[in-house]
Amino acid sequence: MIEIFPAIDLHNGQAVRLKQGSYNDVEVFFKNPIEVLEFFNKNNLKNLHIVDLDGAKDGFTKNYEVIKKLVEKKDFFVQVGGGIRDEERIKKYIELGVDRVILGTIAVENEEFLKNMLEKYGDKIAVSVDAKNQKVAVKGWIETMEIDSLEFCQKLSDLGVKTIIYTDISKDGMLAGTNIDIYLKLSKLVKSNIIASGGITFLDEIKELNKNNIYGAIVGKAIYSGKLELKDVLSVSEEVI
């Protein structure tokens, strides 16, 4: 049974979507992100994925106050990422009530830090692997490293990372479908739970991910734009395979 994570991406306090991770191509969907939450809650929301886009780019938790308001209203599972690069911020989010904290850039740049955080916080730590042409991208997808994204996922799995969020940046925000093949490869390569992210647009894609035992899927622009109905997406997560 696949877990569905509707996404709220925050930029300047607003709920937005980027195209292919470009900060020059921003579409504002809700000026007040609480309205998104109210929309999601009408559909019996079970999970929520929040990203501080400004934090991811600049390394600071710029949208903390907005995230705080969202988390305070929660009666669902919530994971948060974007600019979380030290333990102080991890603790701050966990104390706020966040169920899972997502590390990105810091997990790529500082393996020792990642190991320490896994030791201290266990399953509350997830790692986001963002890929451009199968190379790992960092700092809000602005810089690309010479690190193969699949090999990096294997390494994370070996280190004991329970949950990996894998985004194919070329698909993100394009409403043209996701990279199903990469998730099927990953599911065979690693022991970690895989959350698929980036361009999920069609119900059949979610059914395919579910059929292949992918743990989760993040859905954003397809819901905001009306390409997908949230109630239909959530109904797939109830299907027994």
Short mmCIF file of N, CA and C in Angstrom, two decimals, residues 2 5 17 20-21 48 50 79-80 82 86 93-94 155 171 187 189 194-195 204 232 241:
data_model
loop_
_atom_site.label_atom_id
_atom_site.label_comp_id
_atom_site.label_asym_id
_atom_site.label_seq_id
_atom_site.Cartn_x
_atom_site.Cartn_y
_atom_site.Cartn_z
N ILE A 2 0.83 2.00 -1.06
CA ILE A 2 1.71 3.17 -1.20
C ILE A 2 1.21 4.34 -0.34
N PHE A 5 2.05 11.51 -0.36
CA PHE A 5 2.49 12.72 0.33
C PHE A 5 2.17 13.95 -0.53
N ARG A 17 5.11 26.17 -6.97
CA ARG A 17 5.81 25.07 -7.64
C ARG A 17 6.85 25.69 -8.56
N GLN A 20 11.27 22.31 -13.07
CA GLN A 20 12.61 21.71 -13.13
C GLN A 20 13.56 22.36 -12.13
N GLY A 21 13.01 22.73 -10.99
CA GLY A 21 13.85 23.27 -9.92
C GLY A 21 14.36 24.68 -10.13
N LEU A 48 1.89 14.64 4.86
CA LEU A 48 2.18 15.93 4.22
C LEU A 48 3.68 16.09 4.07
N ILE A 50 6.51 18.93 3.26
CA ILE A 50 6.74 20.38 3.22
C ILE A 50 8.20 20.65 2.88
N GLN A 79 6.47 15.43 7.07
CA GLN A 79 7.92 15.45 6.88
C GLN A 79 8.30 16.80 6.29
N VAL A 80 9.46 17.30 6.74
CA VAL A 80 9.90 18.65 6.35
C VAL A 80 11.35 18.62 5.89
N GLY A 82 14.52 21.15 3.49
CA GLY A 82 14.88 22.45 2.93
C GLY A 82 15.75 23.26 3.86
N ASP A 86 22.08 21.52 10.20
CA ASP A 86 22.74 21.37 11.50
C ASP A 86 21.76 20.72 12.48
N TYR A 93 12.73 21.21 14.66
CA TYR A 93 11.59 20.67 13.92
C TYR A 93 10.95 19.49 14.66
N ILE A 94 11.79 18.62 15.21
CA ILE A 94 11.25 17.46 15.93
C ILE A 94 10.46 17.91 17.16
N LYS A 155 24.73 3.76 -1.09
CA LYS A 155 25.56 4.13 0.06
C LYS A 155 24.69 4.53 1.25
N LYS A 171 11.97 16.13 -14.46
CA LYS A 171 10.53 15.86 -14.55
C LYS A 171 9.71 16.78 -13.65
N SER A 187 14.28 0.31 -6.27
CA SER A 187 13.63 -0.64 -5.36
C SER A 187 14.38 -1.97 -5.32
N LEU A 189 17.75 -2.06 -5.91
CA LEU A 189 19.12 -1.75 -5.48
C LEU A 189 19.26 -1.57 -3.97
N ILE A 194 11.66 3.82 -0.53
CA ILE A 194 11.82 4.85 -1.56
C ILE A 194 10.53 5.65 -1.70
N ILE A 195 10.68 6.98 -1.66
CA ILE A 195 9.56 7.87 -1.97
C ILE A 195 9.86 8.51 -3.33
N ASP A 204 -2.21 6.25 -13.33
CA ASP A 204 -1.58 4.97 -13.67
C ASP A 204 -0.15 4.89 -13.15
N ASP A 232 -8.85 10.68 -5.70
CA ASP A 232 -8.52 9.53 -6.55
C ASP A 232 -7.13 8.99 -6.21
N ILE A 241 -2.39 -4.79 -2.77
CA ILE A 241 -1.79 -5.40 -3.98
C ILE A 241 -1.35 -6.82 -3.69
#
